[in-house]
Coordinates of C-alpha atoms and ligand atoms in Angstrom, one line a residue:
M1 CA -165.9 -167.1 189.3
K2 CA -162.2 -166.9 188.6
G3 CA -159.4 -168.8 190.2
R4 CA -155.8 -167.9 190.4
L5 CA -153.9 -170.9 188.7
L6 CA -150.3 -172.0 188.6
N7 CA -150.9 -174.3 185.7
I8 CA -152.9 -177.2 184.0
E9 CA -151.4 -180.4 183.4
R10 CA -152.7 -183.1 181.1
M11 CA -152.1 -186.9 181.1
C12 CA -151.1 -187.1 184.8
V13 CA -150.9 -190.5 186.2
H14 CA -149.8 -190.0 189.8
D15 CA -152.6 -187.6 191.1
G16 CA -155.5 -190.2 191.5
P17 CA -156.9 -193.0 189.6
G18 CA -156.4 -193.3 185.9
I19 CA -155.2 -190.8 183.5
R20 CA -156.2 -187.1 184.8
T21 CA -155.8 -183.5 184.0
S22 CA -154.5 -181.8 187.1
I23 CA -155.1 -178.2 187.8
Y24 CA -152.7 -176.4 190.1
L25 CA -153.9 -173.4 192.1
K26 CA -151.7 -170.8 193.6
G27 CA -151.4 -170.1 197.4
C28 CA -150.5 -172.3 200.3
P29 CA -150.8 -171.8 204.2
L30 CA -147.8 -174.1 204.8
R31 CA -144.0 -173.4 204.6
C32 CA -142.7 -176.8 204.1
R33 CA -138.9 -176.8 203.9
W34 CA -139.0 -179.4 201.1
C35 CA -141.5 -177.9 199.0
H36 CA -140.7 -178.6 195.3
N37 CA -143.3 -176.2 194.1
P38 CA -142.1 -172.8 195.7
E39 CA -143.8 -171.1 193.0
S40 CA -147.2 -172.3 194.3
I41 CA -146.7 -170.7 197.8
S42 CA -147.6 -167.1 197.4
S43 CA -151.3 -166.6 196.7
E44 CA -150.3 -163.4 194.6
P45 CA -149.2 -163.3 191.0
E46 CA -145.5 -163.4 190.7
I47 CA -142.7 -163.6 188.0
G48 CA -140.2 -166.5 187.7
F49 CA -136.9 -165.5 186.4
S50 CA -134.5 -168.4 185.1
R51 CA -131.2 -166.9 184.9
S52 CA -129.9 -169.7 182.8
K53 CA -132.1 -169.2 180.2
C54 CA -131.6 -165.3 180.0
V55 CA -129.5 -164.1 176.9
G56 CA -129.3 -160.6 178.0
C57 CA -131.4 -159.2 175.0
G58 CA -132.7 -156.4 177.3
K59 CA -136.2 -156.6 175.8
C60 CA -137.7 -157.0 179.5
A61 CA -136.2 -153.7 180.5
E62 CA -137.7 -151.9 177.4
V63 CA -141.2 -153.0 178.2
C64 CA -141.2 -152.8 182.1
P65 CA -143.1 -149.7 183.3
T66 CA -141.7 -149.8 186.8
G67 CA -137.9 -150.2 186.0
A68 CA -137.7 -153.7 187.7
H69 CA -135.3 -155.1 185.2
I70 CA -131.9 -153.6 185.7
F71 CA -128.6 -154.2 183.6
R72 CA -125.6 -153.2 185.3
D73 CA -121.9 -154.3 184.5
D74 CA -123.3 -157.0 182.1
A75 CA -125.4 -158.3 184.8
H76 CA -129.3 -158.6 184.7
L77 CA -130.8 -157.6 188.2
F78 CA -134.5 -158.2 188.8
N79 CA -135.8 -156.0 191.5
R80 CA -139.0 -157.9 192.6
E81 CA -140.0 -155.1 194.9
L82 CA -140.7 -153.0 191.9
C83 CA -142.6 -155.7 190.0
T84 CA -146.4 -155.3 190.0
A85 CA -146.7 -158.4 187.9
C86 CA -148.2 -156.7 184.8
G87 CA -146.8 -159.6 182.7
K88 CA -145.4 -157.2 179.9
C89 CA -141.8 -158.5 180.2
V90 CA -143.0 -162.3 180.2
E91 CA -144.6 -161.6 176.7
A92 CA -141.4 -159.7 175.6
C93 CA -139.1 -162.5 176.5
L94 CA -138.6 -164.9 173.6
P95 CA -136.1 -167.4 175.2
G96 CA -138.6 -168.1 177.8
A97 CA -136.4 -166.8 180.8
L98 CA -139.4 -165.0 182.5
E99 CA -142.6 -166.9 183.4
Y100 CA -145.9 -165.8 184.8
Y101 CA -147.3 -167.6 187.9
G102 CA -150.9 -166.9 188.8
R103 CA -153.0 -166.3 185.9
E104 CA -156.8 -166.0 186.6
M105 CA -159.1 -168.4 184.9
S106 CA -162.9 -168.8 185.0
A107 CA -164.4 -171.9 186.5
E108 CA -165.8 -172.5 183.0
E109 CA -162.4 -172.0 181.1
A110 CA -160.6 -174.5 183.6
G111 CA -163.5 -177.0 183.4
G112 CA -163.5 -176.7 179.5
A113 CA -159.7 -177.5 179.5
V114 CA -160.3 -180.6 181.4
L115 CA -163.1 -181.7 179.1
E116 CA -160.7 -181.6 176.1
D117 CA -159.3 -185.0 177.3
K118 CA -162.7 -186.5 178.1
T119 CA -162.0 -189.6 176.2
F120 CA -158.7 -190.6 178.0
Y121 CA -160.7 -190.4 181.4
A122 CA -163.4 -192.8 180.2
T123 CA -160.9 -195.4 179.0
S124 CA -158.7 -195.2 181.7
G125 CA -161.0 -194.6 184.8
G126 CA -159.3 -191.1 185.3
G127 CA -160.8 -187.6 185.7
C128 CA -159.7 -184.2 187.1
T129 CA -157.7 -183.4 190.3
I130 CA -157.4 -180.1 191.7
S131 CA -154.1 -179.6 193.7
G132 CA -151.7 -176.7 194.6
G133 CA -150.5 -174.9 196.5
E134 CA -153.4 -175.5 198.8
P135 CA -156.7 -175.9 196.6
L136 CA -159.1 -175.2 199.5
W137 CA -157.8 -171.7 199.9
Q138 CA -160.0 -171.3 196.8
A139 CA -162.6 -173.7 197.8
P140 CA -165.7 -171.9 196.2
F141 CA -163.7 -172.0 192.8
C142 CA -162.9 -175.9 193.2
A143 CA -166.6 -176.4 194.0
E144 CA -167.7 -174.5 190.8
V145 CA -165.2 -176.5 188.6
F146 CA -166.2 -179.8 190.1
Q147 CA -170.0 -178.9 189.8
L148 CA -169.4 -178.3 185.9
L149 CA -167.4 -181.6 185.6
R150 CA -169.9 -183.8 187.4
Q151 CA -172.6 -182.9 185.2
E152 CA -170.3 -184.2 182.3
G153 CA -169.7 -187.4 184.5
I154 CA -166.1 -186.7 185.1
H155 CA -164.6 -188.1 188.4
C156 CA -163.2 -185.3 190.6
A157 CA -160.4 -185.5 193.3
L158 CA -159.0 -182.7 195.5
D159 CA -155.5 -182.9 196.7
T160 CA -155.2 -181.0 200.0
S161 CA -152.8 -180.4 202.8
G162 CA -155.8 -180.1 205.1
A163 CA -154.5 -177.1 206.7
V164 CA -157.6 -175.1 206.2
P165 CA -160.7 -174.5 208.3
W166 CA -163.2 -177.3 208.1
E167 CA -166.0 -175.0 206.4
S168 CA -163.7 -175.1 203.3
F169 CA -164.2 -179.1 203.2
E170 CA -168.0 -178.6 203.4
T171 CA -167.8 -176.3 200.5
V172 CA -166.3 -179.0 198.1
L173 CA -167.6 -182.1 199.8
P174 CA -170.9 -182.4 197.8
Y175 CA -168.8 -182.3 194.5
T176 CA -165.8 -184.3 195.4
D177 CA -165.4 -188.0 194.5
M178 CA -162.1 -188.6 196.3
F179 CA -159.6 -186.8 198.4
L180 CA -155.8 -187.1 198.2
Y181 CA -154.8 -185.9 201.6
D182 CA -151.1 -185.2 203.0
V183 CA -150.0 -186.3 206.1
K184 CA -146.6 -185.2 207.3
H185 CA -146.0 -185.9 210.9
T186 CA -148.2 -186.8 213.8
D187 CA -145.9 -184.9 216.4
D188 CA -147.1 -181.3 216.5
L189 CA -143.8 -179.8 217.6
V190 CA -141.7 -181.6 214.7
H191 CA -144.7 -180.4 212.3
R192 CA -144.4 -176.9 213.5
E193 CA -140.5 -176.8 213.1
H194 CA -140.4 -178.2 209.5
T195 CA -143.7 -176.6 208.1
G196 CA -144.2 -173.5 210.1
S197 CA -147.7 -174.5 211.2
S198 CA -149.3 -177.0 213.9
N199 CA -150.7 -180.2 212.5
R200 CA -153.8 -180.1 214.8
E201 CA -156.0 -178.7 212.0
V202 CA -154.7 -181.0 209.5
L203 CA -155.4 -184.2 211.7
D204 CA -158.7 -183.0 213.1
N205 CA -160.0 -182.4 209.6
L206 CA -158.8 -185.6 208.4
K207 CA -160.5 -187.5 211.2
R208 CA -163.8 -185.6 210.4
L209 CA -163.3 -186.2 206.8
S210 CA -162.9 -189.9 207.2
E211 CA -166.2 -190.1 208.8
C212 CA -168.0 -188.5 205.8
G213 CA -167.6 -191.7 203.8
V214 CA -165.7 -190.2 200.8
P215 CA -162.8 -192.2 199.9
I216 CA -159.4 -190.7 201.0
E217 CA -156.0 -191.5 199.7
I218 CA -153.2 -190.3 202.1
R219 CA -150.0 -189.0 200.6
I220 CA -146.9 -189.1 202.8
P221 CA -143.8 -187.0 201.5
T222 CA -141.0 -189.0 202.7
I223 CA -138.4 -186.5 204.0
P224 CA -135.0 -187.7 205.4
G225 CA -134.4 -186.0 208.7
F226 CA -138.1 -185.2 209.2
N227 CA -140.4 -188.2 208.8
A228 CA -138.6 -190.9 207.0
D229 CA -137.4 -192.7 210.3
E230 CA -139.0 -195.9 211.7
K231 CA -140.5 -194.0 214.8
S232 CA -142.3 -191.3 212.8
M233 CA -143.6 -193.7 210.0
A234 CA -144.8 -196.2 212.9
A235 CA -146.7 -193.2 214.6
M236 CA -148.3 -192.2 211.4
G237 CA -149.3 -196.0 210.6
E238 CA -150.8 -196.3 214.1
W239 CA -152.8 -193.0 213.8
L240 CA -154.1 -193.7 210.3
S241 CA -155.0 -197.3 210.8
G242 CA -157.8 -196.0 213.2
L243 CA -159.5 -194.0 210.4
P244 CA -162.2 -195.4 208.1
H245 CA -162.4 -194.8 204.3
I246 CA -158.7 -194.7 203.9
V247 CA -158.3 -196.5 200.4
G248 CA -154.6 -196.3 200.3
V249 CA -151.3 -194.7 201.3
R250 CA -148.9 -193.4 198.8
L251 CA -145.4 -192.5 199.9
L252 CA -143.8 -189.7 197.9
P253 CA -139.9 -189.4 198.1
Y254 CA -138.3 -186.2 198.6
H255 CA -136.5 -184.7 195.6
L256 CA -134.4 -181.6 195.1
A257 CA -135.8 -178.3 194.0
R258 CA -133.1 -175.7 194.6
S259 CA -133.0 -174.0 191.4
K260 CA -136.8 -173.3 191.7
Y261 CA -136.3 -171.2 194.7
E262 CA -133.7 -169.0 192.9
T263 CA -136.4 -168.5 190.1
V264 CA -139.0 -167.0 192.4
G265 CA -136.4 -165.5 194.7
R266 CA -137.4 -167.3 197.9
P267 CA -135.0 -168.6 200.5
D268 CA -134.4 -172.1 200.3
T269 CA -134.2 -173.4 204.0
M270 CA -134.0 -177.1 203.2
P271 CA -131.0 -178.9 204.7
D272 CA -128.7 -180.9 202.4
V273 CA -130.1 -184.4 202.6
P274 CA -130.1 -187.0 199.9
P275 CA -133.4 -188.3 198.6
P276 CA -134.4 -191.7 200.1
D277 CA -133.4 -194.5 198.0
A278 CA -135.9 -197.4 196.8
A279 CA -134.7 -199.7 199.8
A280 CA -135.7 -196.7 202.4
M281 CA -139.0 -196.2 200.5
A282 CA -139.8 -199.9 200.5
G283 CA -138.9 -200.0 204.2
A284 CA -141.3 -197.0 205.0
A285 CA -144.0 -198.8 203.0
A286 CA -143.5 -202.0 205.0
I287 CA -143.8 -200.1 208.2
L288 CA -147.3 -198.7 207.3
Q289 CA -148.4 -202.1 205.9
S290 CA -147.8 -203.6 209.1
Y291 CA -150.6 -201.4 210.5
G292 CA -153.0 -202.9 207.9
L293 CA -152.6 -200.0 205.5
G294 CA -152.3 -200.6 201.7
A295 CA -149.2 -198.4 201.3
V296 CA -147.1 -198.1 198.4
A297 CA -144.0 -196.3 197.8
Ligands
SF4_1 S1 -136.2 -160.5 177.8 FE1 -135.7 -162.6 178.7 S2 -133.8 -163.0 177.7 FE2 -134.0 -161.0 177.4 S3 -132.9 -159.8 178.9 FE3 -135.0 -160.1 179.7 S4 -135.2 -162.1 180.7 FE4 -133.2 -162.1 179.6
SF4_2 S1 -144.3 -158.1 185.2 FE1 -144.5 -156.0 184.7 S2 -143.9 -154.8 186.5 FE2 -143.0 -157.0 186.6 S3 -141.0 -156.8 185.7 FE3 -142.4 -157.6 184.3 S4 -142.9 -155.7 183.0 FE4 -142.0 -155.1 185.0

């Protein structure tokens, strides 16, 4: 079976226990305003264009079969509507101004890439994490990769937004050692306004998953103007404290990713807010700790 990947990163230390290889899959049902990986949102392959790296050599226009690269008045215009994501211009672009997002890879190839660093997992208590985007949009692929890795004794973690039908969890549950689960807000209206979707499925799935006995680390993207305030953190703390098998809560500070939106030609709707400082993150963690949660910022 093939999956559609954004990339594979080695030596990750923030995607679960120990040293891990993280496989990032493409496609996500949510439209979080603060998303710092806008290239992971679409489930279709696409081309990233970094204008600052372009030297204007015109090689891309020479090889493009659809005329998507246009040079006019010394300006390089990229007409995405004409692009069929054949990838020819990416290969021709020597300065690396063009990047291909969404290459397909078989479960065997992805699993093989993870196994290359097997010795690091053994010494650090690490393993493999599949993330996204939303990896459970490709749940059968995740299950197949994990099945292969589990046969080799590799710890398998899945990092999810939870915004998928419960059946997707059932597909991966038999092969998953741990879930990293994003919780963003307990208020449905606020969640809808900032992510484009209701939180009902996210919270219902988390409740159900917590009753399955598999360890879950909660991840809270901490966003000023959305959920970084005391009331929002307290509501999440209260809700989470009633769930079993939550092994930790990790607060992830918002950081800017404006240029990435331009690279993939997506509108950036995040208001101009400064990232939370260390004191704000510690304060948010303290609120969650007051509900008995092992929260770290
Ligand atoms: S091939 Fe790359 S560097 Fe050359 S014009 Fe195209 S995008 Fe720019
Ligand atoms: S990926 Fe193919 S169709 Fe798209 S711009 Fe590059 S060469 Fe043209």
